[in-house]
PDB file of C-alpha atoms in Angstrom:
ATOM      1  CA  UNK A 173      49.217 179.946 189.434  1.00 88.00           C
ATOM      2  CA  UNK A 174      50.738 179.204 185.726  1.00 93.00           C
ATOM      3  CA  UNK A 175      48.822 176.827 183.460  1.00 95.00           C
ATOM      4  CA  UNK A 176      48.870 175.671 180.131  1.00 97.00           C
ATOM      5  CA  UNK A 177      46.251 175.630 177.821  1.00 95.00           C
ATOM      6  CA  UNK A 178      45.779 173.460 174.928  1.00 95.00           C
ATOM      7  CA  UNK A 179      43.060 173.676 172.082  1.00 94.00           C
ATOM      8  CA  UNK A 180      42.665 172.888 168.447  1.00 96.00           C
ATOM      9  CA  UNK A 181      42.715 169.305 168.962  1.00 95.00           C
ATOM     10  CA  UNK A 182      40.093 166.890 167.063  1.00 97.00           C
ATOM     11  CA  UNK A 183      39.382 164.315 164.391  1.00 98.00           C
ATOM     12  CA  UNK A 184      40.867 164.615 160.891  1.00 98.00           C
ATOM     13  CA  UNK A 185      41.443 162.320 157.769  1.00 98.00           C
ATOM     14  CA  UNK A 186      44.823 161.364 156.395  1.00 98.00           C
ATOM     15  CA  UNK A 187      45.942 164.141 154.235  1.00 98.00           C
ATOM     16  CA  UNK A 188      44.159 166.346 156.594  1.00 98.00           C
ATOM     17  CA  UNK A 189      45.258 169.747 158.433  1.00 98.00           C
ATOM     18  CA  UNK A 190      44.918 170.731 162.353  1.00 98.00           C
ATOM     19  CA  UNK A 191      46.165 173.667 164.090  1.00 98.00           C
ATOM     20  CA  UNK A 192      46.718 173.413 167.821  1.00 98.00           C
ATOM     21  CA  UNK A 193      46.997 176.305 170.095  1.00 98.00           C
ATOM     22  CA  UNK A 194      48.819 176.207 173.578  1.00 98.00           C
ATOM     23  CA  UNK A 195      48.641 179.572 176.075  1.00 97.00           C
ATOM     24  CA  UNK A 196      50.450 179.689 178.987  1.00 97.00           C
ATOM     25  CA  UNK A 197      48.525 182.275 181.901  1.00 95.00           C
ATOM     26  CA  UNK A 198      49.243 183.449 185.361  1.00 93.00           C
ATOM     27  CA  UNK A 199      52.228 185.202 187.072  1.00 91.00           C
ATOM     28  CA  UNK A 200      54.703 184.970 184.301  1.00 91.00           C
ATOM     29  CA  UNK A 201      58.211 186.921 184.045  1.00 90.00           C
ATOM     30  CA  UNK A 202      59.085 185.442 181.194  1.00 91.00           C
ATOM     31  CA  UNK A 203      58.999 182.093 178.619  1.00 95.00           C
ATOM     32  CA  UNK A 204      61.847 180.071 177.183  1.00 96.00           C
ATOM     33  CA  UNK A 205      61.897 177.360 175.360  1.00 97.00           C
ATOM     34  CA  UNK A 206      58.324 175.979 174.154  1.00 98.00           C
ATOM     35  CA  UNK A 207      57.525 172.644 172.934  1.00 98.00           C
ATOM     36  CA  UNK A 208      54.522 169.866 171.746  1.00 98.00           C
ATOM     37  CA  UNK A 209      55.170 166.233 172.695  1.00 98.00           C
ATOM     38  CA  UNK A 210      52.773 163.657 172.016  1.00 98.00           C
ATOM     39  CA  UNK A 211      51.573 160.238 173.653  1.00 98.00           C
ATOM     40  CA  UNK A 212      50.159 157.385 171.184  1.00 96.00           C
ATOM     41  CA  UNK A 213      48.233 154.397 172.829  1.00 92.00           C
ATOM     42  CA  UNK A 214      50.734 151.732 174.652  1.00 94.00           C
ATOM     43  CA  UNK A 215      54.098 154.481 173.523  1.00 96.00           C
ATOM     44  CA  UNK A 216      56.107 156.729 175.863  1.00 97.00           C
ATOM     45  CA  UNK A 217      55.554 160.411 175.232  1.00 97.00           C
ATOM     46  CA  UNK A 218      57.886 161.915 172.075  1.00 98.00           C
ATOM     47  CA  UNK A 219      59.196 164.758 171.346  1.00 98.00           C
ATOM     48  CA  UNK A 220      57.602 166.466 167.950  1.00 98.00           C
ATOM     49  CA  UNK A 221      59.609 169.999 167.824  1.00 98.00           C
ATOM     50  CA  UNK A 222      60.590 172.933 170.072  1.00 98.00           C
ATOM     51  CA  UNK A 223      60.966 176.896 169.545  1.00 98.00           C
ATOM     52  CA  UNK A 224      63.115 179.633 171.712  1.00 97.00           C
ATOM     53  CA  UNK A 225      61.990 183.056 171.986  1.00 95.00           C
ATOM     54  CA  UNK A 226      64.386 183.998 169.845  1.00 94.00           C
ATOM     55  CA  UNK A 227      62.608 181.288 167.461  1.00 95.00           C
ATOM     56  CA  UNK A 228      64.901 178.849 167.028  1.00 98.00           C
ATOM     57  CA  UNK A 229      63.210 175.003 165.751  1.00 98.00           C
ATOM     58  CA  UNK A 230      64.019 172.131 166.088  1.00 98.00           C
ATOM     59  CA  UNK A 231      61.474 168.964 164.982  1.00 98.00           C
ATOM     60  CA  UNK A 232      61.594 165.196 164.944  1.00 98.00           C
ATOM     61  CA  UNK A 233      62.246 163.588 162.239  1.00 98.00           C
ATOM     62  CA  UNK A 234      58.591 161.518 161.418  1.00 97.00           C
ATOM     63  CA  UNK A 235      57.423 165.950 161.559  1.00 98.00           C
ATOM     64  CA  UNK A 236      59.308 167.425 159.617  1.00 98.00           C
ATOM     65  CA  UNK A 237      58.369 169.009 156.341  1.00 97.00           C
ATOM     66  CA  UNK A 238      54.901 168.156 157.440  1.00 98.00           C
ATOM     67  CA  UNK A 239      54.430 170.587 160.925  1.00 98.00           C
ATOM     68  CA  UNK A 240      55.542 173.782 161.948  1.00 98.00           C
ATOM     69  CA  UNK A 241      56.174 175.204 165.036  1.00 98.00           C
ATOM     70  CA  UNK A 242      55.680 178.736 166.237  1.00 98.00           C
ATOM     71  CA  UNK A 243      55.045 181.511 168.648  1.00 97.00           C
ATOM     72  CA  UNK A 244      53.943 184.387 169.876  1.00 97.00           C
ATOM     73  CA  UNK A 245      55.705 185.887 172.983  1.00 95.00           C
ATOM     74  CA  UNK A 246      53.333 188.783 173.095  1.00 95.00           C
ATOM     75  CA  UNK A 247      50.613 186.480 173.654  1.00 96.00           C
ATOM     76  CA  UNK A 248      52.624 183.424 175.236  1.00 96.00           C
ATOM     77  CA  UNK A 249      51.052 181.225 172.853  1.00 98.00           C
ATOM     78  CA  UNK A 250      52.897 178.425 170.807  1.00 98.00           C
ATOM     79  CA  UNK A 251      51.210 177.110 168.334  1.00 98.00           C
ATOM     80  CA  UNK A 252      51.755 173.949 165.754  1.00 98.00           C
ATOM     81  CA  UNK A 253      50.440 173.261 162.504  1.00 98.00           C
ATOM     82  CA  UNK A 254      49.870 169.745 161.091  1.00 98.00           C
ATOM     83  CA  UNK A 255      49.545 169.187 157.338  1.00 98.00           C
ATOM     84  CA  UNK A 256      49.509 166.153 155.457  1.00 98.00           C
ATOM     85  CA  UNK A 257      48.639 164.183 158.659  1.00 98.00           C
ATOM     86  CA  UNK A 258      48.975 160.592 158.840  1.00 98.00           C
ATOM     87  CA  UNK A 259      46.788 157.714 161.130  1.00 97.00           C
ATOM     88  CA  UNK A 260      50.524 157.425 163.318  1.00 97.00           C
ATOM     89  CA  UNK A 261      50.160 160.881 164.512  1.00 98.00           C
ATOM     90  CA  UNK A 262      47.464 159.546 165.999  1.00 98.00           C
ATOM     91  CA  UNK A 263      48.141 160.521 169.884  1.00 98.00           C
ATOM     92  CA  UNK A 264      48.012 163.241 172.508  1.00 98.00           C
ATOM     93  CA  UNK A 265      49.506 165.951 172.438  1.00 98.00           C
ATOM     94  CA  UNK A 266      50.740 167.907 174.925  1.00 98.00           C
ATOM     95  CA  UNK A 267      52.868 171.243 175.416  1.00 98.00           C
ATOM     96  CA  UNK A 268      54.948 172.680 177.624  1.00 97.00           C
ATOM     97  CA  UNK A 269      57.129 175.636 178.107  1.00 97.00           C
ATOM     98  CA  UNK A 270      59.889 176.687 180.702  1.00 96.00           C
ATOM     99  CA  UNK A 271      58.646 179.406 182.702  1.00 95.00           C
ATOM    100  CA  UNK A 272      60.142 181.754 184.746  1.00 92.00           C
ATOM    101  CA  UNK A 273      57.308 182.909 187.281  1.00 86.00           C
ATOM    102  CA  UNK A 274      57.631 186.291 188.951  1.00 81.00           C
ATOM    103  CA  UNK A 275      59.953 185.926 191.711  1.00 81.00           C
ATOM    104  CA  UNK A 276      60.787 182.558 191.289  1.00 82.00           C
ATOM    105  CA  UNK A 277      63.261 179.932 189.216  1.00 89.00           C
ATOM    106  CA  UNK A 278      62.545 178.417 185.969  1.00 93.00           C
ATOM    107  CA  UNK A 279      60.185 175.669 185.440  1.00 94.00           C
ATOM    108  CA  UNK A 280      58.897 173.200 183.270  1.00 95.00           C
ATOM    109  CA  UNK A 281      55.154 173.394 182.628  1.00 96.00           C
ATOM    110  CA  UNK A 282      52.837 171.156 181.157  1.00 97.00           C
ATOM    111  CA  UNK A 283      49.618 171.400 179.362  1.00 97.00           C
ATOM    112  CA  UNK A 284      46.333 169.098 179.919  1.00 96.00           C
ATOM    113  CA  UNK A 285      47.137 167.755 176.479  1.00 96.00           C
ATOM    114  CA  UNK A 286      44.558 167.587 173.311  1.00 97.00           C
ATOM    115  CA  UNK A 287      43.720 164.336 171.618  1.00 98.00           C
ATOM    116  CA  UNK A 288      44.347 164.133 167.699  1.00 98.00           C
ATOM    117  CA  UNK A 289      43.212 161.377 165.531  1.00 98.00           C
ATOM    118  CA  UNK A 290      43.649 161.192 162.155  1.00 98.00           C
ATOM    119  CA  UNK A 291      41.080 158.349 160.828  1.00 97.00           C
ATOM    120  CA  UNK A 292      39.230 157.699 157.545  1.00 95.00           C
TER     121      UNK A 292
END
């Protein structure tokens, strides 16, 4: 069985810094493209950025400049950092990755997700 594992989540104030930590474990062949969304109170879930294998980024546009994405495919750990955080990234967050599992098709898996708030 393949699960996700988020960690690193917590309570921060504005200006503040938080590194979150996502490893995926089980049967795995191999790990495309990984990802953090996040969920704020009464919002649909948003995108916040994305990494290959070959590394490749892409974030959203409230992120960027602010968090970085990355990974480690020897460990099958993505990671994110969040500097300069602000009260409306507030939410959260979740991972995923697509996974190919040993002798199976790609799939899209999903973390338990790891609340963030960023509060005076």
């Amino acid at each position: 069985q393949i699960k996700l594992v988020e960690s690193g989540g917590g309570l921060v104030q504005p200006g503040g810094s938080l590194r979150l930590s996502c490893a995926a474990s089980g049967s795995i062949f191999s790990i495309y493209i990984m990802g953090w969304y996040r969920q704020a109170p009464g919002k649909q879930r948003e995108l916040v950025a994305t990494i290959t294998r070959g590394g490749s980024t892409n974030y959203a546009d409230s992120v960027k400049g602010r968090f970085t994405i990355s990974r480690d495919n020897a460990k099958n750990t993505v990671y994110l950092q969040m500097n300069s955080l602000k009260p409306e990234d507030t939410a959260v967050y979740y991972c995923n990755a697509d996974i190919a599992p040993r002798g199976a098709g790609i799939t899209r898996y999903w973390g338990q997700g790891t609340q963030v708030t960023v509060s005076s």
